[in-house]
Short mmCIF file of C-alpha atoms in Angstrom, two decimals:
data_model
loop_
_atom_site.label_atom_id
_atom_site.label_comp_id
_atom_site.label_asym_id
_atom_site.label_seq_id
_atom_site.Cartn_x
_atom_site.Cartn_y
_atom_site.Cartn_z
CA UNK A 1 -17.46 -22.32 16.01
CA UNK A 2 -17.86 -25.07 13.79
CA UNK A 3 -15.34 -25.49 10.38
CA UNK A 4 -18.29 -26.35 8.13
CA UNK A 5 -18.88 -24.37 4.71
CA UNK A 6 -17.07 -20.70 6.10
CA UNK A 7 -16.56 -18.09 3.06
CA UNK A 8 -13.65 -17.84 1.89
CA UNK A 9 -12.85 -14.30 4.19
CA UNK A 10 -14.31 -16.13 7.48
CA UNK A 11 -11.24 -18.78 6.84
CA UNK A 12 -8.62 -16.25 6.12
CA UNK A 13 -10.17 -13.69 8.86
CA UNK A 14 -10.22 -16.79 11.20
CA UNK A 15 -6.46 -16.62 10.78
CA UNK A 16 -6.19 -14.03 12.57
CA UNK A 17 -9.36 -13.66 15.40
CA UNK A 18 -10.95 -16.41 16.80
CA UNK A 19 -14.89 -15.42 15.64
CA UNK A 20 -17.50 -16.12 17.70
CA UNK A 21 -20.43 -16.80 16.47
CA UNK A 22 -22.03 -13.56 16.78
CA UNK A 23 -19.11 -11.97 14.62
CA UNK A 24 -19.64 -14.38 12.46
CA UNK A 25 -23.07 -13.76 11.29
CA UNK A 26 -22.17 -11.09 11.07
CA UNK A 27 -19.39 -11.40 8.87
CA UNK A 28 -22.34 -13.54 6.71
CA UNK A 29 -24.36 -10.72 6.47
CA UNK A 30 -21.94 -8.42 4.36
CA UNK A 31 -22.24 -11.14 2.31
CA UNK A 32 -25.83 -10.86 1.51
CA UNK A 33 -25.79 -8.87 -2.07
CA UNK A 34 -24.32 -11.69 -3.83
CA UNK A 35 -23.28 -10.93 -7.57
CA UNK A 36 -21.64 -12.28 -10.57
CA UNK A 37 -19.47 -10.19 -13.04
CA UNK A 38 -17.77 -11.74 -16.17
CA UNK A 39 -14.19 -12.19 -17.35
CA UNK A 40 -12.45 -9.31 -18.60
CA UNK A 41 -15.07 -6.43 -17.93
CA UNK A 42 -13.92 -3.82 -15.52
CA UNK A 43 -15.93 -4.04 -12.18
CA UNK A 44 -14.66 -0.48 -11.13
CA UNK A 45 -12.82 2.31 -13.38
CA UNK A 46 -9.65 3.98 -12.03
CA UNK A 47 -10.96 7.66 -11.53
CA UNK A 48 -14.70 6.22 -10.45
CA UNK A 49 -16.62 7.51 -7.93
CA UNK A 50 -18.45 6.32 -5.13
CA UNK A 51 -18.46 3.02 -5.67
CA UNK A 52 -18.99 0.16 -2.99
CA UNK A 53 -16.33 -2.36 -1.99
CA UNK A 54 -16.77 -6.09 -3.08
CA UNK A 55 -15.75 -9.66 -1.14
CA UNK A 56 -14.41 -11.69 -3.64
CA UNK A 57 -15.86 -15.37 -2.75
CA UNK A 58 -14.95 -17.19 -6.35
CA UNK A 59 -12.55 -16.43 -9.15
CA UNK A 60 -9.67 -14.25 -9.67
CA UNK A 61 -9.41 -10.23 -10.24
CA UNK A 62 -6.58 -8.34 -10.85
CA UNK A 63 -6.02 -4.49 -9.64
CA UNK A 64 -4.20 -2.21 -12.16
CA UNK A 65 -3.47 1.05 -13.23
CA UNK A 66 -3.10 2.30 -16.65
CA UNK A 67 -0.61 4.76 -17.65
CA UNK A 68 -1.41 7.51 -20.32
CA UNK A 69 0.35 5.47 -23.12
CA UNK A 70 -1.39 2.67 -22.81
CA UNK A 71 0.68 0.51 -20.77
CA UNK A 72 -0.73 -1.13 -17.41
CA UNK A 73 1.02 -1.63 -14.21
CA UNK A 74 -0.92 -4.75 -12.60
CA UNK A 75 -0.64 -4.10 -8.65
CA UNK A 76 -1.96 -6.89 -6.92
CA UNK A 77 -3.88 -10.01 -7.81
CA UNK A 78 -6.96 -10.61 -5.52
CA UNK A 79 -8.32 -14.74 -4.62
CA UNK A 80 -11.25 -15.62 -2.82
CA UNK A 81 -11.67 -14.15 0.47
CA UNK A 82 -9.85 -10.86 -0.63
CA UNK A 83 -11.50 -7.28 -0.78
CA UNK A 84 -11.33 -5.53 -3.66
CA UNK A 85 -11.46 -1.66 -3.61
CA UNK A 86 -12.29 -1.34 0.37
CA UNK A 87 -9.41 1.81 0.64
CA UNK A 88 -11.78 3.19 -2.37
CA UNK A 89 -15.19 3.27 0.55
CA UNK A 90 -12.53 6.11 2.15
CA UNK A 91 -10.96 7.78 -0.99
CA UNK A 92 -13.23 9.72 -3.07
CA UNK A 93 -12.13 8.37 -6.10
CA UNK A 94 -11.18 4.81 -7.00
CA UNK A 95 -7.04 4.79 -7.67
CA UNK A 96 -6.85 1.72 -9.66
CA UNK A 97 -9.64 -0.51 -11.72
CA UNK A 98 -10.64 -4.08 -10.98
CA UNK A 99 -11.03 -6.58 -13.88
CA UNK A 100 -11.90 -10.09 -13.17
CA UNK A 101 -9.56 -12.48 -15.21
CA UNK A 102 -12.38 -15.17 -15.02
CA UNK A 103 -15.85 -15.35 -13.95
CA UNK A 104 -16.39 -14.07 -10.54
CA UNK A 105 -18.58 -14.71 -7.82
CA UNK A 106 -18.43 -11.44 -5.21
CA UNK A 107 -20.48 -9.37 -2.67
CA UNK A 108 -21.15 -6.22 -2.58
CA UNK A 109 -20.99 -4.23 0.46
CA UNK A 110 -21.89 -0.31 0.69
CA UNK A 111 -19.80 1.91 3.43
CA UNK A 112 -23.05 1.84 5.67
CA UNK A 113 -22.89 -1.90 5.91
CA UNK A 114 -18.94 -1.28 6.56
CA UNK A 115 -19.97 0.90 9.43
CA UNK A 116 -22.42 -1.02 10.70
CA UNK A 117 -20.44 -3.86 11.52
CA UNK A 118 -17.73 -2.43 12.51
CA UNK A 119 -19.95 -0.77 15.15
CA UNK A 120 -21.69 -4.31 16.14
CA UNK A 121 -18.13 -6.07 16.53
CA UNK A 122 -14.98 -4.22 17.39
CA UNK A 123 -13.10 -7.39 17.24
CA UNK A 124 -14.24 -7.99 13.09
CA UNK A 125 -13.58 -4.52 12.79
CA UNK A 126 -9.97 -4.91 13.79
CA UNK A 127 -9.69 -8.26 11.69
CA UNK A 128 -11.20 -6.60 8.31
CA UNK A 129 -8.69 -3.65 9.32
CA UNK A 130 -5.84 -6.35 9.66
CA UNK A 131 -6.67 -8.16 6.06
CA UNK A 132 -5.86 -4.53 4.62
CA UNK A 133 -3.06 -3.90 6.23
CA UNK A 134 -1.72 -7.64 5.06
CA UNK A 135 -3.00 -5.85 1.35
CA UNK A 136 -0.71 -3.18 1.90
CA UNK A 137 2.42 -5.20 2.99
CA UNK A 138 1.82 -7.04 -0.27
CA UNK A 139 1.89 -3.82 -2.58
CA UNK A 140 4.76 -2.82 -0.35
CA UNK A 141 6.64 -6.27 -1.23
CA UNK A 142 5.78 -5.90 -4.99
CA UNK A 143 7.41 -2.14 -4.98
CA UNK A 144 10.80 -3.89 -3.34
CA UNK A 145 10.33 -6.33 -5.91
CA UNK A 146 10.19 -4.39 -9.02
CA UNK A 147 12.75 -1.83 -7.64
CA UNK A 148 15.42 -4.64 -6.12
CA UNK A 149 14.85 -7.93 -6.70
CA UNK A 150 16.16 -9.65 -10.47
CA UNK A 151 13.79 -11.09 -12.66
CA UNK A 152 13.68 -14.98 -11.09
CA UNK A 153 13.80 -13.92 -7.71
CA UNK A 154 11.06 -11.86 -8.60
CA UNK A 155 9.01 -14.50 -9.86
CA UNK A 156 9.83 -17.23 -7.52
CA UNK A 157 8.67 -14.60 -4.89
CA UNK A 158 5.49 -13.91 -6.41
CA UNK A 159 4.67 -18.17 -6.71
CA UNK A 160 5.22 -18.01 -3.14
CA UNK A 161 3.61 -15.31 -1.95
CA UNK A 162 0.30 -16.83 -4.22
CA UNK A 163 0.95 -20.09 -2.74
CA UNK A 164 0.63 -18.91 0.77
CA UNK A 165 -2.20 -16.83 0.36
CA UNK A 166 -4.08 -19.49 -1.42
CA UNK A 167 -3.39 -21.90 1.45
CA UNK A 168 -4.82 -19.42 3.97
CA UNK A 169 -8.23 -20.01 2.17
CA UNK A 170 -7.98 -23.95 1.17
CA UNK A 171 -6.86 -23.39 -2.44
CA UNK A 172 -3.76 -24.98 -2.27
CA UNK A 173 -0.76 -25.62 -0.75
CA UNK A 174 3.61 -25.60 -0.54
CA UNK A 175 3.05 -28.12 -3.62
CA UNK A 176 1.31 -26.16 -5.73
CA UNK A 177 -2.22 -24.34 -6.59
CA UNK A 178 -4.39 -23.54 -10.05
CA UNK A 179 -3.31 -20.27 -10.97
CA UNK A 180 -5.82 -18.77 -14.16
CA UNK A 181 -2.99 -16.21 -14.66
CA UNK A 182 -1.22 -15.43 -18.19
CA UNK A 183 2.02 -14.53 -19.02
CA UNK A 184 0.68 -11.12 -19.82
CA UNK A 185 -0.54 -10.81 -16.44
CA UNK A 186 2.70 -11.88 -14.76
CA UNK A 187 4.74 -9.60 -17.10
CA UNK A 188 2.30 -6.56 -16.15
CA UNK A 189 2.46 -7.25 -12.74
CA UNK A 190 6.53 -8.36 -12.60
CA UNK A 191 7.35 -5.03 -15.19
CA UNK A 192 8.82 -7.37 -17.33
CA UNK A 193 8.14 -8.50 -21.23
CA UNK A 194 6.37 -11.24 -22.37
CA UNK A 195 8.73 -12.81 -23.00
CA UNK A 196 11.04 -12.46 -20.56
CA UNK A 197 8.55 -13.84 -18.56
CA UNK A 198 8.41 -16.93 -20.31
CA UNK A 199 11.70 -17.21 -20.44
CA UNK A 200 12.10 -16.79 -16.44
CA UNK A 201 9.23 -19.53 -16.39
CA UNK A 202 11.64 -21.87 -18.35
CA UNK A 203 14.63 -21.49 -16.47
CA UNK A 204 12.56 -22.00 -12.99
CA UNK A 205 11.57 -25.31 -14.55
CA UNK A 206 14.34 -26.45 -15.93
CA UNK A 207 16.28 -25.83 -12.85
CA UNK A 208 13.28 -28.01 -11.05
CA UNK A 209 12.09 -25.50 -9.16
CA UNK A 210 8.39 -24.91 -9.89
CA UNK A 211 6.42 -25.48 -13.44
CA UNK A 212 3.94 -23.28 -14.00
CA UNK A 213 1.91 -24.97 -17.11
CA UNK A 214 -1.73 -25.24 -18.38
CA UNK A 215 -3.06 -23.58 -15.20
CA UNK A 216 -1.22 -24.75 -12.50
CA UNK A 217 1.21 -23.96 -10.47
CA UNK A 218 3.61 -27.46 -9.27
CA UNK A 219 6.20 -26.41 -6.64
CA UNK A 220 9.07 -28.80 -6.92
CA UNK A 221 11.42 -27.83 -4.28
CA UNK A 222 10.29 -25.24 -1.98
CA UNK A 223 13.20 -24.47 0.31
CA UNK A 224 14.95 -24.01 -3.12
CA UNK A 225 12.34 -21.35 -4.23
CA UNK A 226 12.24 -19.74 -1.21
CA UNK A 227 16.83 -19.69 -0.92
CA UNK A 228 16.03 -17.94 -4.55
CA UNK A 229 13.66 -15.16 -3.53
CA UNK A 230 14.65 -14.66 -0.39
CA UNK A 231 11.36 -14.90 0.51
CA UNK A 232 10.29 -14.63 4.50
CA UNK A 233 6.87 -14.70 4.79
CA UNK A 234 6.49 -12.64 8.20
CA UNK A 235 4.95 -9.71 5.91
CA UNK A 236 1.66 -11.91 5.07
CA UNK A 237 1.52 -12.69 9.04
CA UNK A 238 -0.85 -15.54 8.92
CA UNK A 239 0.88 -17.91 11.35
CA UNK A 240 -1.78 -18.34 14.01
CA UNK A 241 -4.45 -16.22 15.77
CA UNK A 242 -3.50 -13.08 17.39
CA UNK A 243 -7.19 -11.98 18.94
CA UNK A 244 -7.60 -15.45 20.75
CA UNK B 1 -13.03 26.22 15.13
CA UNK B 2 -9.67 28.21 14.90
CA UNK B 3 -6.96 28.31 12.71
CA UNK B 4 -4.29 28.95 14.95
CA UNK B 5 -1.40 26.79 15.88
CA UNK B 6 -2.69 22.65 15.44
CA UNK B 7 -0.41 19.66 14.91
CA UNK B 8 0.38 19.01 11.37
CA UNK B 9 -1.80 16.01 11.19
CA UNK B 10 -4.60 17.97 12.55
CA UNK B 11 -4.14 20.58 9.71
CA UNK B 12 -3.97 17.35 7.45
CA UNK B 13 -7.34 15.11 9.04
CA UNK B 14 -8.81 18.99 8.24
CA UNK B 15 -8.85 18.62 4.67
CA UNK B 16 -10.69 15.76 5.00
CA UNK B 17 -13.26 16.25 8.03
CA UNK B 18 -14.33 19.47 9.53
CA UNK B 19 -13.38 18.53 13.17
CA UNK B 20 -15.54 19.16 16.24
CA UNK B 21 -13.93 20.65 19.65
CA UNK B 22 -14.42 17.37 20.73
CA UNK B 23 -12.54 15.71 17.83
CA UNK B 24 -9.66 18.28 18.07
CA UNK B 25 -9.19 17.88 21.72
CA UNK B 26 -9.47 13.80 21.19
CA UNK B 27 -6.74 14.41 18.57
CA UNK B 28 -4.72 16.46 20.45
CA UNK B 29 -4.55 13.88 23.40
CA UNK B 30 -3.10 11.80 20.98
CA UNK B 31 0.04 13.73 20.94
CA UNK B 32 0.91 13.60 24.55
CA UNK B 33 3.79 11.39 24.54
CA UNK B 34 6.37 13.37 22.58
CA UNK B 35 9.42 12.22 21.59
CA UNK B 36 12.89 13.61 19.82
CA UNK B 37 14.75 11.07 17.67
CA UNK B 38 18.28 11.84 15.69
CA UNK B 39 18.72 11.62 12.24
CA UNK B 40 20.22 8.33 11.08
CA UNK B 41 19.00 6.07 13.84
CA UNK B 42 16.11 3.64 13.44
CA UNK B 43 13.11 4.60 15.16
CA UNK B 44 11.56 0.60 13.94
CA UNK B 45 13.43 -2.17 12.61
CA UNK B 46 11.87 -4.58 9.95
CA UNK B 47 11.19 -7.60 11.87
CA UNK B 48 10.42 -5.82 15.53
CA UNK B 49 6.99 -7.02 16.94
CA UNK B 50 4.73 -4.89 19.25
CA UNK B 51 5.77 -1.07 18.15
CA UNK B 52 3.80 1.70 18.88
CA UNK B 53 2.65 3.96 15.32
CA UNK B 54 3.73 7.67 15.84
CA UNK B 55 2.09 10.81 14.75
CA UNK B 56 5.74 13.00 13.20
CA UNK B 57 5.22 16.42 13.59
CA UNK B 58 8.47 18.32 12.75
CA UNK B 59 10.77 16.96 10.30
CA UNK B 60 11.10 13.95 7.47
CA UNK B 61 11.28 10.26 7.39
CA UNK B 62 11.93 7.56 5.44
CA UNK B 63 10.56 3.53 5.35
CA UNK B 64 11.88 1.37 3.57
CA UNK B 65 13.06 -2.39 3.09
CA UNK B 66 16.63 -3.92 3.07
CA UNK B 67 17.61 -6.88 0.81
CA UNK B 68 19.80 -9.11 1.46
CA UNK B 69 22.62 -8.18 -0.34
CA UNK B 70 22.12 -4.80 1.25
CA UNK B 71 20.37 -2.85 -1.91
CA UNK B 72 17.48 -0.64 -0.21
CA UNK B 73 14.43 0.45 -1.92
CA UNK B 74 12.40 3.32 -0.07
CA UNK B 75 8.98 3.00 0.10
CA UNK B 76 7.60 6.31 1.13
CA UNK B 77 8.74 9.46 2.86
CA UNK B 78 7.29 10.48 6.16
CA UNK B 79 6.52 14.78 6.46
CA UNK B 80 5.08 16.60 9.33
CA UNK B 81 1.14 15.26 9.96
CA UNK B 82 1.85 11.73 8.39
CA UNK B 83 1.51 8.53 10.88
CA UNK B 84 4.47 6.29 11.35
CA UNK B 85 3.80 2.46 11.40
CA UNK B 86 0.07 2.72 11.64
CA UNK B 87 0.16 -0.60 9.51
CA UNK B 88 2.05 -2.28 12.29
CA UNK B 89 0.23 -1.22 14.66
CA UNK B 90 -2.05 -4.35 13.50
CA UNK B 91 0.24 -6.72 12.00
CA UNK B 92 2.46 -8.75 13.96
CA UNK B 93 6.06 -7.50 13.11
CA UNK B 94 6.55 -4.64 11.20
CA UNK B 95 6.99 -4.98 7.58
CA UNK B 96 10.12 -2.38 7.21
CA UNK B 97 11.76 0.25 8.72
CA UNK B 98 11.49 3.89 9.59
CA UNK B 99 14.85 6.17 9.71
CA UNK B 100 14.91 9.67 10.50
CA UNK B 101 16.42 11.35 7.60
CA UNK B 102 17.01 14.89 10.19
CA UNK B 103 16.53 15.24 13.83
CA UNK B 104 12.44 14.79 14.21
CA UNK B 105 9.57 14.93 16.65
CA UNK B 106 7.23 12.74 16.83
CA UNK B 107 4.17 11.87 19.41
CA UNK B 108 4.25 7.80 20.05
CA UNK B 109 0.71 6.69 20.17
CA UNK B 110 -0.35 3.32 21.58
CA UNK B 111 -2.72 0.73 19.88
CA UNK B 112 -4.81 1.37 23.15
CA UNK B 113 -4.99 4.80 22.76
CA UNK B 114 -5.81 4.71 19.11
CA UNK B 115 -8.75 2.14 19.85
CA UNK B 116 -9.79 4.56 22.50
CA UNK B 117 -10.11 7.88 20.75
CA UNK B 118 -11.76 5.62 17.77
CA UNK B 119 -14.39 4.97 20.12
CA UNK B 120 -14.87 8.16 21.14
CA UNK B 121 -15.27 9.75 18.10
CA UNK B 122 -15.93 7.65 14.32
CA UNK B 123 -15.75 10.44 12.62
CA UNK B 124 -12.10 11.14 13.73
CA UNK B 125 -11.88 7.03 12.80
CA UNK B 126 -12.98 8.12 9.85
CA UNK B 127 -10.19 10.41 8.95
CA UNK B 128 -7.27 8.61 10.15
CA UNK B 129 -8.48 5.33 7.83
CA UNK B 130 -8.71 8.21 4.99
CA UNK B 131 -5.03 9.06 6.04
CA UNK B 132 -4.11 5.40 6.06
CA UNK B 133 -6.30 4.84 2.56
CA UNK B 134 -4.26 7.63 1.08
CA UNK B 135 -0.77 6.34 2.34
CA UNK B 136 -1.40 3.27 0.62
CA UNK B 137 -2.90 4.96 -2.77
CA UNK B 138 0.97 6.96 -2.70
CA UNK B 139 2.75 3.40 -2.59
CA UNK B 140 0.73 2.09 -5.15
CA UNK B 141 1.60 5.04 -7.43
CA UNK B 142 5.33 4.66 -6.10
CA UNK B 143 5.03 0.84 -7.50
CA UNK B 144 3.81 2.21 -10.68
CA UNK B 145 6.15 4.68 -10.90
CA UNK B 146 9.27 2.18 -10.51
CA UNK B 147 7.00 -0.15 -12.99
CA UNK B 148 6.07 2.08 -15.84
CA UNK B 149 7.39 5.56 -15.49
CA UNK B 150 11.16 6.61 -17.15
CA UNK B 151 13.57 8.41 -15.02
CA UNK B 152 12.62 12.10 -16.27
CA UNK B 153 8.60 11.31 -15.54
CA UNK B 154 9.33 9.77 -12.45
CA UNK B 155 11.32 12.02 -10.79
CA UNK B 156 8.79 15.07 -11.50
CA UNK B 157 5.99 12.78 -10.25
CA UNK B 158 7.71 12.04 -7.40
CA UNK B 159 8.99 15.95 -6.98
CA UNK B 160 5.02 17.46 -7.76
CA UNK B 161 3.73 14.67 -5.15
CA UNK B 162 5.97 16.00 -2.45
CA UNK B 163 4.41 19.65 -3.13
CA UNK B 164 0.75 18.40 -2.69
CA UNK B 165 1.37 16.71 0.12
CA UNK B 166 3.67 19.59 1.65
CA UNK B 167 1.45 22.30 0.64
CA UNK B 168 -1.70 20.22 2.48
CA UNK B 169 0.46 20.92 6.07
CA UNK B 170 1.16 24.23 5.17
CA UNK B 171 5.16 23.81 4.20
CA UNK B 172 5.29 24.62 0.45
CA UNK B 173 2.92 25.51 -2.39
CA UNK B 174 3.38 25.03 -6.32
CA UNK B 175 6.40 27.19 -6.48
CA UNK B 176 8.43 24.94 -4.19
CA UNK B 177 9.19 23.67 -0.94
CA UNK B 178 12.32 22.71 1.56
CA UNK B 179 14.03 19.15 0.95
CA UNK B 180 16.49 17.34 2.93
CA UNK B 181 16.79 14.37 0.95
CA UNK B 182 20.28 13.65 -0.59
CA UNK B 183 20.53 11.88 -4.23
CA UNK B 184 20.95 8.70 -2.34
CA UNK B 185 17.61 9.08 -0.83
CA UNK B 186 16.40 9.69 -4.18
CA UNK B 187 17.53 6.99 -5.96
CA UNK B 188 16.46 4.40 -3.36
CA UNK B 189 12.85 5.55 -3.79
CA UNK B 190 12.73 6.01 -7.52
CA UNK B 191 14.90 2.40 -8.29
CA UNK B 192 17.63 4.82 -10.24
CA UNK B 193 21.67 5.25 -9.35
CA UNK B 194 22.60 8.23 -7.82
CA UNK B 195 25.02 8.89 -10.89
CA UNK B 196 21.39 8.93 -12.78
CA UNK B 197 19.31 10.73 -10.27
CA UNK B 198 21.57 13.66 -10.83
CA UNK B 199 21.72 13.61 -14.36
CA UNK B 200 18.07 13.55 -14.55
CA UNK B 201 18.03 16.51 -12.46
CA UNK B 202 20.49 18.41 -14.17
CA UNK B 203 17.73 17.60 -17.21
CA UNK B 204 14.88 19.17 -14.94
CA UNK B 205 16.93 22.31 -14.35
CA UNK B 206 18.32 22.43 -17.83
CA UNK B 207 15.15 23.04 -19.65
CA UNK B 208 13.55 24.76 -17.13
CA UNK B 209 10.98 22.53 -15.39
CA UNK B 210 12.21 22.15 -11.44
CA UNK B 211 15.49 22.87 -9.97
CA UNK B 212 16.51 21.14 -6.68
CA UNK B 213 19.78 22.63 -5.01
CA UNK B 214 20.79 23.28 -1.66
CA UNK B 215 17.90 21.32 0.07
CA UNK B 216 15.28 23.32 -1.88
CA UNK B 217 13.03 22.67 -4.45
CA UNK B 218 12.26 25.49 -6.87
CA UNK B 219 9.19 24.60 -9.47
CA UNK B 220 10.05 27.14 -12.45
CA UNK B 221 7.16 25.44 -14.59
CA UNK B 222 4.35 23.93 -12.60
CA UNK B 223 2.02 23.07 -15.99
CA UNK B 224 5.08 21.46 -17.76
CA UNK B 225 6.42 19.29 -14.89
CA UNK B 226 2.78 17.99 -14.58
CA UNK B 227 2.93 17.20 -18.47
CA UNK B 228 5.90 15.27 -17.95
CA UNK B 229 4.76 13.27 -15.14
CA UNK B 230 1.62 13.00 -16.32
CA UNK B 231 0.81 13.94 -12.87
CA UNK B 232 -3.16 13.50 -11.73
CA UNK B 233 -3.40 14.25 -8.01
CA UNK B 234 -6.81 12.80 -7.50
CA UNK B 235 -5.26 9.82 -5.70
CA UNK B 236 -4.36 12.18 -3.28
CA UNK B 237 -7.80 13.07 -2.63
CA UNK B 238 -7.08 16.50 -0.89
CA UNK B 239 -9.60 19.08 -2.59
CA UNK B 240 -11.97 20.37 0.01
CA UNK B 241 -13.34 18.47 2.86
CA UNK B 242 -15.60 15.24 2.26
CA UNK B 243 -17.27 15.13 5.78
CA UNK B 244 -18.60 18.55 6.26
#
């Protein structure tokens, strides 16, 4: 297994089962239907049918739900490597829509494909099932944080949580990352205001813990971040291999 | 195929696959190692590495996170049929805990034996992923729920989502169902004080909608506690089989 020019889900599936190199043409192959879909046009509608999953390999997307009165409950953030909508293959009926906050780069991959695979390579199978079940702690972690945690915890928790993830896939690092997100997306995913969002932002900075300005993300003093939101990363469990 | 006396899960996978002798006996096997556990006592700490998942088939449980200052937020309830740690069952340490709200029974089921039966039988793969798929679609609507929903709308969401899922195993229909949660239980799901989850009960009762007393729940007005909520079940996706 050479290191050379993986997708983005090879590194972070690598994370967690060594791939040989039969899994991982495989893994290339569900990457075959390449396609591009712009900023701010919903790739799947909450209440859609049907639909096929996607690997994100470039951009950013964000997962949401809207309520009836308009407002919008943003439940996870997706980065390269991610899927986006794979419980949807199972569920008859998408339960959220999938917007791309830039220009994306993703593959498409039908349920057969899914299958398919899964049946050639037990081992990706279980790593594909593992990068969902990380997707699940994550929406678990962002219920504890909008029910328990205060508004810079909060925040400090989701920089974190981004910055690890992003590292897992070579996009940055415990000193920072580019993050395309607005305070309208933080305040929709956080349940907070606008601009208590940018206030939070201020205080973090001023207090030299992490700026977050003109698309990046510059972690001043980790430990200090991670003392504020109690953050323990065990829930993303990406130290290591498991499947050897 | 009979009717007559399956597992709670089995009457669950049903809705979603029309299960072969085969499958049933496969799923069947699966509850071999039965267990009692007593109310109050952690089945699975947050933090414990290498659990089994269990299949609970007689009584109610409850996951959820602690903070450090000691707040809890509950993430889900477990009923009869639902799996127990499933996520865990592929991620290192598990993610958050699992307390038996009564005395419960519950089959433990190795990672082995899942990733046997799997093997045996994809369509019965099939199903349990669909179970999984819809566990996480519930803690996604819990997250918007605490995110976007008031008290009143979330406690009728919350009270018309535990008569789906009841009614699916065959322990309550649109007129009501048997509860044991306390207020306390209630108000570490929905984010609320106890002093508020009664109040907004009392409002529930007072004007008609849903009384809960005396560990049952009595829906007086099915049509108006669904306006409230603005309850749509489809992320429930439990209408009528999908794999004939």
């Amino acid at each position: 297994m050479t290191s050379v020019e993986h997708s983005p889900l090879t590194r972070k599936l690598s994370a967690f089962v060594a791939l040989s190199d039969v899994e991982l043409a495989v893994l290339e192959r569900l990457h075959q239907r390449r396609r591009s879909f712009v900023a701010g046009r919903d790739m799947v509608h909450q209440g859609q049918s049907s639909q096929a999953a996607y690997i994100l390999s470039a951009g950013w997307v964000c997962s949401y739900k809207l309520q009836a009165d308009g407002t919008r409950q943003i439940v996870d953030f997706q980065v390269p490597g991610d899927f986006l909508g794979l419980r949807s293959v199972l569920l008859r009926t998408s339960d959220h829509s999938f917007e791309p906050i830039v220009d994306i780069e993703a593959a498409e991959v039908m349920t057969s494909d899914l299958l398919e695979a899964f049946a050639q390579t037990p081992r990706l199978a279980t790593a594909i099932l593992w990068a969902a079940s990380r997707d699940e702690a994550m929406v678990v972690e962002h219920l504890v944080g909008i029910g328990r945690r205060d508004a810079d915890a909060r925040m400090a928790h989701f920089l974190l949580e981004l910055a690890s993830r992003l590292a897992l896939v070579g996009m940055g690092s415990r000193e920072g990352y580019d993050c395309p997100l607005t305070q309208y997306h933080l305040a929709d995913a956080l349940g907070l205001s606008a601009v208590h969002v940018n206030r939070v932002l201020r205080q973090l900075r001023e207090s030299g813990c992490v700026t977050f300005r003109d698309g990046h993300v510059t972690i001043h003093d980790h430990d200090r971040l991670v003392d504020l939101a109690e953050f323990d990363p065990a829930y993303l469990d990406q130290i290591g291999p498991l499947l050897k």
